């Protein structure tokens, strides 16, 4: 990871809304984060926290309407991606930024062979079909698909779920992207296969030296994979820190809640402590801190329900959007 130069990606105050019959859904509400070359940033939070919509906004894949990006900048290699034409954005996707989605079956075309699809991804930026096919076979081999030459000519339904996800990883790294975005890449897979696919993802990242945004609701994975973490809640980043700092001393009650709801080997009672309540409405979020109705540290403090906490630095390499982040400066066992 190289932090000596400027960040590879800088998301600045991004705001994405969806206009629905019930009102405006504030899906991404002023999100900022940065990513340096070769770094892995885990974006963590419950469903509906805005993790995936932020990624779709970065890639220009928010369906408009009903979606609309109404504010912010997404600086990537010196250009604001939000200002690119569709053609320019298509060139960025696939070559410079590649996405790995949750469900490989929806990302692979069932009537085309896997090899053909990887070859086409290469040919979108190259012209020699023979060389592209050779490279596709080599890529399948790199991501651990056995008998890559034979597998090249098979259809997605002839692959297992784990193999399909490996094929998608091969497609994602085909053009040597600078940034990989993986959105819950193993959610659709058996637990036994998940670890193998993450291993493949790590190898693919090493192969390409790409930075990665790993979107997950699973904090357990984060320690394994990430350098830094951004925790999202109700469309905002509520905490960001190096992975060690976050696990050692979380500075937002929501992060503390996520950690306490993790299964632990030394938990003799066997009881997990889920965060009470459910995520707030994104049409009419609660006033003040959007987490206050569920917050174990709220204790009726008026500032929590009158003033929206800004994300502020509380320690080097550690920011929190809690008015009372300093009160949480104790070690939370993980
Ligand atoms: Fe809890 Fe208040 Fe901090 Fe929000 S600002 S997380 S309600 S203590």
CSV table of C-alpha atoms and ligand atoms in Angstrom, one decimal:
chain,number,residue,atom,x,y,z
A,1,UNK,CA,0.0,0.0,0.0
A,2,UNK,CA,1.4,3.4,-1.0
A,3,UNK,CA,0.2,6.4,1.0
A,4,UNK,CA,3.0,8.7,0.0
A,5,UNK,CA,1.1,10.2,-2.9
A,6,UNK,CA,-2.5,11.4,-3.3
A,7,UNK,CA,-5.4,9.0,-2.8
A,8,UNK,CA,-6.5,6.9,-5.7
A,9,UNK,CA,-10.2,7.5,-4.9
A,10,UNK,CA,-11.7,10.3,-2.9
A,11,UNK,CA,-15.4,10.4,-2.3
A,12,UNK,CA,-16.4,13.8,-1.1
A,13,UNK,CA,-19.8,14.6,0.5
A,14,UNK,CA,-21.7,12.3,-1.9
A,15,UNK,CA,-25.5,12.6,-1.8
A,16,UNK,CA,-27.7,10.1,-3.6
A,17,UNK,CA,-31.5,10.2,-3.4
A,18,UNK,CA,-34.3,8.0,-4.7
A,19,UNK,CA,-37.6,9.6,-5.5
A,20,UNK,CA,-40.4,7.2,-4.6
A,21,UNK,CA,-44.2,7.5,-4.2
A,22,UNK,CA,-43.7,7.6,-0.4
A,23,UNK,CA,-41.2,10.4,-0.5
A,24,UNK,CA,-37.5,11.1,-1.1
A,25,UNK,CA,-35.2,8.3,0.2
A,26,UNK,CA,-31.9,9.8,1.4
A,27,UNK,CA,-29.9,6.7,0.6
A,28,UNK,CA,-26.4,8.3,0.7
A,29,UNK,CA,-26.4,11.4,2.8
A,30,UNK,CA,-23.0,13.2,2.6
A,31,UNK,CA,-20.6,10.2,2.4
A,32,UNK,CA,-16.8,10.9,2.3
A,33,UNK,CA,-14.0,8.4,2.3
A,34,UNK,CA,-10.6,8.0,0.7
A,35,UNK,CA,-8.6,5.1,-0.6
A,36,UNK,CA,-4.9,4.9,-1.4
A,37,UNK,CA,-3.3,2.6,-4.1
A,38,UNK,CA,-3.1,-1.0,-3.0
A,39,UNK,CA,-5.2,-0.4,0.1
A,40,UNK,CA,-8.3,-2.4,1.1
A,41,UNK,CA,-11.1,-0.4,2.6
A,42,UNK,CA,-14.0,-2.4,4.2
A,43,UNK,CA,-17.3,-0.6,4.1
A,44,UNK,CA,-19.5,-2.1,6.9
A,45,UNK,CA,-23.1,-1.7,8.0
A,46,UNK,CA,-26.5,-3.2,8.0
A,47,UNK,CA,-28.7,-3.6,4.9
A,48,UNK,CA,-29.9,-0.2,3.8
A,49,UNK,CA,-27.0,1.7,5.3
A,50,UNK,CA,-26.0,3.0,1.9
A,51,UNK,CA,-22.9,0.9,1.3
A,52,UNK,CA,-23.9,-0.5,-2.0
A,53,UNK,CA,-25.6,2.7,-3.3
A,54,UNK,CA,-22.4,4.6,-2.6
A,55,UNK,CA,-20.5,2.0,-4.7
A,56,UNK,CA,-23.1,2.2,-7.5
A,57,UNK,CA,-22.8,6.0,-7.4
A,58,UNK,CA,-19.0,5.7,-7.8
A,59,UNK,CA,-19.5,3.5,-10.8
A,60,UNK,CA,-22.3,5.6,-12.4
A,61,UNK,CA,-24.7,2.7,-12.1
A,62,UNK,CA,-27.5,4.4,-10.1
A,63,UNK,CA,-30.6,4.0,-12.2
A,64,UNK,CA,-31.9,7.5,-13.0
A,65,UNK,CA,-34.8,8.0,-12.3
A,66,UNK,CA,-35.8,7.1,-9.6
A,67,UNK,CA,-32.2,7.6,-8.4
A,68,UNK,CA,-30.4,10.9,-8.5
A,69,UNK,CA,-26.9,12.0,-7.4
A,70,UNK,CA,-27.5,15.5,-6.1
A,71,UNK,CA,-24.2,16.4,-4.6
A,72,UNK,CA,-20.6,15.7,-4.0
A,73,UNK,CA,-17.5,14.6,-6.0
A,74,UNK,CA,-15.9,11.2,-6.8
A,75,UNK,CA,-12.3,12.0,-7.6
A,76,UNK,CA,-10.5,9.0,-9.3
A,77,UNK,CA,-7.0,9.5,-10.7
A,78,UNK,CA,-7.5,13.2,-10.9
A,79,UNK,CA,-11.0,13.2,-12.6
A,80,UNK,CA,-14.4,13.7,-11.1
A,81,UNK,CA,-16.3,10.5,-12.2
A,82,UNK,CA,-19.6,12.2,-11.7
A,83,UNK,CA,-18.8,14.6,-14.5
A,84,UNK,CA,-17.8,12.0,-17.1
A,85,UNK,CA,-20.0,11.2,-20.1
A,86,UNK,CA,-21.6,7.7,-20.3
A,87,UNK,CA,-19.0,6.7,-22.9
A,88,UNK,CA,-16.1,7.9,-20.7
A,89,UNK,CA,-17.6,6.1,-17.7
A,90,UNK,CA,-18.0,2.9,-19.6
A,91,UNK,CA,-14.3,3.0,-20.4
A,92,UNK,CA,-13.5,3.5,-16.7
A,93,UNK,CA,-15.7,0.5,-15.8
A,94,UNK,CA,-13.9,-2.7,-16.7
A,95,UNK,CA,-10.5,-1.1,-17.4
A,96,UNK,CA,-9.8,1.0,-14.3
A,97,UNK,CA,-12.5,0.0,-11.9
A,98,UNK,CA,-14.1,-3.4,-11.8
A,99,UNK,CA,-17.0,-4.6,-9.7
A,100,UNK,CA,-17.7,-8.1,-8.3
A,101,UNK,CA,-21.3,-8.5,-7.4
A,102,UNK,CA,-23.0,-10.7,-4.8
A,103,UNK,CA,-24.7,-13.2,-7.1
A,104,UNK,CA,-22.5,-14.5,-9.9
A,105,UNK,CA,-25.6,-16.0,-11.7
A,106,UNK,CA,-27.0,-12.5,-12.3
A,107,UNK,CA,-23.6,-11.2,-13.5
A,108,UNK,CA,-22.8,-14.1,-15.9
A,109,UNK,CA,-24.9,-14.6,-19.1
A,110,UNK,CA,-26.3,-18.2,-18.8
A,111,UNK,CA,-26.3,-18.8,-22.6
A,112,UNK,CA,-22.7,-17.9,-23.3
A,113,UNK,CA,-19.6,-19.9,-22.2
A,114,UNK,CA,-17.6,-18.6,-19.3
A,115,UNK,CA,-14.5,-18.4,-21.5
A,116,UNK,CA,-16.3,-16.4,-24.1
A,117,UNK,CA,-17.5,-13.9,-21.5
A,118,UNK,CA,-14.0,-13.4,-20.1
A,119,UNK,CA,-12.6,-13.1,-23.6
A,120,UNK,CA,-15.1,-10.5,-24.5
A,121,UNK,CA,-14.2,-8.5,-21.4
A,122,UNK,CA,-10.6,-8.5,-22.5
A,123,UNK,CA,-11.5,-7.7,-26.1
A,124,UNK,CA,-13.4,-4.6,-24.9
A,125,UNK,CA,-10.0,-3.0,-24.4
A,126,UNK,CA,-7.8,-5.2,-26.7
A,127,UNK,CA,-8.1,-6.6,-30.2
A,128,UNK,CA,-6.4,-9.9,-30.7
A,129,UNK,CA,-8.9,-12.7,-30.1
A,130,UNK,CA,-6.4,-15.5,-29.9
A,131,UNK,CA,-4.3,-13.7,-27.3
A,132,UNK,CA,-7.4,-12.7,-25.4
A,133,UNK,CA,-8.5,-16.4,-25.2
A,134,UNK,CA,-5.1,-17.5,-24.0
A,135,UNK,CA,-5.3,-14.8,-21.3
A,136,UNK,CA,-8.8,-15.9,-20.3
A,137,UNK,CA,-7.6,-19.4,-19.7
A,138,UNK,CA,-4.6,-18.2,-17.8
A,139,UNK,CA,-6.9,-16.0,-15.7
A,140,UNK,CA,-9.2,-18.9,-14.9
A,141,UNK,CA,-6.1,-20.8,-13.8
A,142,UNK,CA,-4.9,-17.9,-11.6
A,143,UNK,CA,-8.2,-17.8,-9.7
A,144,UNK,CA,-8.1,-21.5,-9.0
A,145,UNK,CA,-10.5,-23.0,-11.6
A,146,UNK,CA,-9.1,-26.5,-12.2
A,147,UNK,CA,-8.7,-27.7,-15.7
A,148,UNK,CA,-9.0,-24.2,-17.0
A,149,UNK,CA,-8.7,-25.1,-20.6
A,150,UNK,CA,-11.7,-27.4,-20.5
A,151,UNK,CA,-13.6,-25.1,-18.2
A,152,UNK,CA,-13.1,-22.3,-20.6
A,153,UNK,CA,-15.7,-23.9,-23.0
A,154,UNK,CA,-18.3,-24.6,-20.3
A,155,UNK,CA,-21.5,-22.6,-19.4
A,156,UNK,CA,-22.1,-21.0,-16.1
A,157,UNK,CA,-24.6,-23.7,-15.0
A,158,UNK,CA,-21.8,-26.2,-15.3
A,159,UNK,CA,-19.8,-24.4,-12.6
A,160,UNK,CA,-20.5,-24.6,-8.9
A,161,UNK,CA,-21.4,-21.3,-7.0
A,162,UNK,CA,-17.8,-20.9,-5.8
A,163,UNK,CA,-16.4,-21.5,-9.3
A,164,UNK,CA,-18.8,-19.0,-10.8
A,165,UNK,CA,-17.6,-16.4,-8.3
A,166,UNK,CA,-14.0,-17.2,-9.2
A,167,UNK,CA,-14.8,-16.8,-12.9
A,168,UNK,CA,-16.3,-13.4,-12.0
A,169,UNK,CA,-13.1,-12.5,-10.2
A,170,UNK,CA,-11.1,-13.5,-13.3
A,171,UNK,CA,-13.3,-11.3,-15.4
A,172,UNK,CA,-12.9,-8.4,-12.9
A,173,UNK,CA,-9.1,-8.5,-13.0
A,174,UNK,CA,-8.9,-9.2,-16.8
A,175,UNK,CA,-7.9,-5.7,-17.7
A,176,UNK,CA,-5.6,-5.0,-14.6
A,177,UNK,CA,-8.0,-2.6,-12.8
A,178,UNK,CA,-6.6,0.0,-10.3
A,179,UNK,CA,-9.7,-0.4,-8.1
A,180,UNK,CA,-11.8,-3.5,-7.4
A,181,UNK,CA,-15.2,-3.1,-5.7
A,182,UNK,CA,-16.5,-6.3,-4.2
A,183,UNK,CA,-20.1,-6.1,-2.9
A,184,UNK,CA,-20.8,-8.9,-0.5
A,185,UNK,CA,-19.0,-11.2,-2.9
A,186,UNK,CA,-19.6,-14.5,-0.9
A,187,UNK,CA,-23.1,-13.9,0.5
A,188,UNK,CA,-24.7,-16.4,-2.0
A,189,UNK,CA,-22.1,-19.1,-1.2
A,190,UNK,CA,-21.8,-21.9,1.4
A,191,UNK,CA,-19.7,-20.9,4.4
A,192,UNK,CA,-17.1,-23.6,3.5
A,193,UNK,CA,-16.6,-22.0,0.1
A,194,UNK,CA,-16.6,-18.4,1.3
A,195,UNK,CA,-13.0,-18.6,2.8
A,196,UNK,CA,-11.7,-20.0,-0.5
A,197,UNK,CA,-13.3,-17.3,-2.5
A,198,UNK,CA,-11.8,-14.6,-0.2
A,199,UNK,CA,-8.4,-16.2,-0.5
A,200,UNK,CA,-8.9,-16.0,-4.3
A,201,UNK,CA,-9.9,-12.4,-4.0
A,202,UNK,CA,-6.8,-11.6,-2.0
A,203,UNK,CA,-4.6,-13.3,-4.6
A,204,UNK,CA,-6.3,-11.5,-7.4
A,205,UNK,CA,-5.6,-8.2,-5.6
A,206,UNK,CA,-2.0,-9.1,-5.1
A,207,UNK,CA,-1.7,-10.0,-8.8
A,208,UNK,CA,-3.1,-6.7,-10.0
A,209,UNK,CA,-1.8,-4.5,-7.1
A,210,UNK,CA,-5.3,-3.0,-7.1
A,211,UNK,CA,-7.0,-1.1,-4.3
A,212,UNK,CA,-10.2,-2.7,-3.1
A,213,UNK,CA,-13.4,-1.6,-1.5
A,214,UNK,CA,-15.0,-4.6,0.2
A,215,UNK,CA,-18.6,-4.1,1.0
A,216,UNK,CA,-19.8,-6.4,3.8
A,217,UNK,CA,-22.2,-6.6,6.7
A,218,UNK,CA,-19.8,-9.1,8.3
A,219,UNK,CA,-17.4,-7.4,10.7
A,220,UNK,CA,-15.6,-10.8,11.2
A,221,UNK,CA,-14.3,-10.6,7.7
A,222,UNK,CA,-13.0,-7.2,8.1
A,223,UNK,CA,-10.1,-8.1,10.3
A,224,UNK,CA,-9.0,-10.7,7.8
A,225,UNK,CA,-9.1,-8.6,4.7
A,226,UNK,CA,-9.0,-4.9,5.3
A,227,UNK,CA,-6.5,-2.1,6.1
A,228,UNK,CA,-9.1,0.4,6.9
A,229,UNK,CA,-12.8,0.4,7.7
A,230,UNK,CA,-15.7,2.8,7.1
A,231,UNK,CA,-18.8,2.0,9.2
A,232,UNK,CA,-22.0,3.3,7.6
A,233,UNK,CA,-25.4,3.9,9.3
A,234,UNK,CA,-28.5,5.5,7.7
A,235,UNK,CA,-26.6,6.7,4.6
A,236,UNK,CA,-23.7,8.2,6.5
A,237,UNK,CA,-20.2,7.2,7.5
A,238,UNK,CA,-20.3,7.1,11.3
A,239,UNK,CA,-16.8,5.9,12.0
A,240,UNK,CA,-13.6,5.4,10.0
A,241,UNK,CA,-10.3,4.0,11.3
A,242,UNK,CA,-7.5,1.6,10.6
A,243,UNK,CA,-8.6,-1.9,11.2
A,244,UNK,CA,-6.5,-2.3,14.3
A,245,UNK,CA,-7.7,1.0,15.8
A,246,UNK,CA,-11.3,0.1,15.1
A,247,UNK,CA,-11.1,-3.3,16.8
A,248,UNK,CA,-9.0,-2.1,19.7
A,249,UNK,CA,-11.0,1.0,20.6
A,250,UNK,CA,-14.2,1.7,18.6
A,251,UNK,CA,-15.4,5.3,18.9
A,252,UNK,CA,-19.0,5.0,17.9
A,253,UNK,CA,-21.7,3.2,19.8
A,254,UNK,CA,-23.0,1.6,16.6
A,255,UNK,CA,-19.7,0.0,15.9
A,256,UNK,CA,-19.6,-1.2,19.5
A,257,UNK,CA,-23.1,-2.7,19.0
A,258,UNK,CA,-21.9,-4.5,15.8
A,259,UNK,CA,-18.9,-6.0,17.6
A,260,UNK,CA,-21.1,-7.2,20.5
A,261,UNK,CA,-23.4,-8.9,18.0
A,262,UNK,CA,-20.5,-11.0,16.6
A,263,UNK,CA,-20.4,-14.7,17.5
A,264,UNK,CA,-17.4,-15.3,19.8
A,265,UNK,CA,-15.6,-18.6,20.7
A,266,UNK,CA,-15.2,-17.5,24.3
A,267,UNK,CA,-18.8,-16.5,24.7
A,268,UNK,CA,-19.8,-19.2,27.2
A,269,UNK,CA,-23.4,-18.1,27.5
A,270,UNK,CA,-23.9,-18.6,23.8
A,271,UNK,CA,-26.0,-15.4,23.7
A,272,UNK,CA,-25.3,-12.8,21.2
A,273,UNK,CA,-26.3,-9.2,21.9
A,274,UNK,CA,-28.0,-7.8,18.8
A,275,UNK,CA,-28.5,-4.0,18.5
A,276,UNK,CA,-32.0,-3.3,19.6
A,277,UNK,CA,-34.5,-1.8,17.2
A,278,UNK,CA,-34.2,-1.5,13.5
A,279,UNK,CA,-32.5,0.9,11.1
A,280,UNK,CA,-34.4,4.2,10.7
A,281,UNK,CA,-36.6,5.5,7.9
A,282,UNK,CA,-34.4,7.1,5.2
A,283,UNK,CA,-37.4,9.2,4.1
A,284,UNK,CA,-37.9,10.8,7.6
A,285,UNK,CA,-34.7,10.0,9.6
A,286,UNK,CA,-34.9,10.8,13.3
A,287,UNK,CA,-33.7,14.3,14.3
A,288,UNK,CA,-30.2,14.9,15.6
A,289,UNK,CA,-28.1,11.7,15.6
A,290,UNK,CA,-29.9,9.1,13.5
A,291,UNK,CA,-28.7,6.3,15.8
A,292,UNK,CA,-30.1,7.8,19.0
A,293,UNK,CA,-33.3,5.6,19.2
A,294,UNK,CA,-31.0,2.5,19.3
A,295,UNK,CA,-28.0,3.9,21.0
A,296,UNK,CA,-26.8,2.3,24.3
A,297,UNK,CA,-24.9,5.5,25.2
A,298,UNK,CA,-27.7,8.0,24.5
A,299,UNK,CA,-29.0,8.2,28.0
A,300,UNK,CA,-31.4,10.9,27.2
A,301,UNK,CA,-28.7,13.5,26.3
A,302,UNK,CA,-30.5,16.3,24.6
A,303,UNK,CA,-27.6,17.0,22.2
A,304,UNK,CA,-28.1,13.6,20.7
A,305,UNK,CA,-31.6,14.3,19.5
A,306,UNK,CA,-31.2,18.0,18.5
A,307,UNK,CA,-27.8,18.1,16.8
A,308,UNK,CA,-26.6,15.9,14.0
A,309,UNK,CA,-23.0,14.8,14.8
A,310,UNK,CA,-20.4,15.5,12.1
A,311,UNK,CA,-17.7,13.0,11.3
A,312,UNK,CA,-14.7,14.4,13.1
A,313,UNK,CA,-11.2,13.2,13.9
A,314,UNK,CA,-10.9,11.9,17.4
A,315,UNK,CA,-7.4,10.4,17.1
A,316,UNK,CA,-4.9,10.1,14.4
A,317,UNK,CA,-6.3,7.8,11.7
A,318,UNK,CA,-9.6,7.6,13.5
A,319,UNK,CA,-12.8,9.6,13.0
A,320,UNK,CA,-16.3,9.3,14.6
A,321,UNK,CA,-19.7,10.9,14.1
A,322,UNK,CA,-20.7,10.7,17.8
A,323,UNK,CA,-20.9,13.8,20.1
A,324,UNK,CA,-19.5,11.6,22.9
A,325,UNK,CA,-16.9,9.5,21.1
A,326,UNK,CA,-14.3,10.3,23.7
A,327,UNK,CA,-16.4,8.6,26.4
A,328,UNK,CA,-15.9,5.3,24.4
A,329,UNK,CA,-12.2,5.4,24.7
A,330,UNK,CA,-12.1,2.0,26.5
A,331,UNK,CA,-11.1,-1.3,25.0
A,332,UNK,CA,-14.0,-3.3,23.8
A,333,UNK,CA,-13.1,-7.0,23.7
A,334,UNK,CA,-13.5,-8.5,20.2
B,1,LIG,FE1,-25.3,7.8,20.7
B,1,LIG,FE2,-25.5,10.4,21.1
B,1,LIG,FE3,-23.3,9.4,20.1
B,1,LIG,FE4,-25.5,9.4,18.6
B,1,LIG,S1,-24.3,11.2,19.3
B,1,LIG,S2,-24.1,7.7,18.8
B,1,LIG,S3,-27.0,9.1,20.2
B,1,LIG,S4,-24.1,9.0,22.2
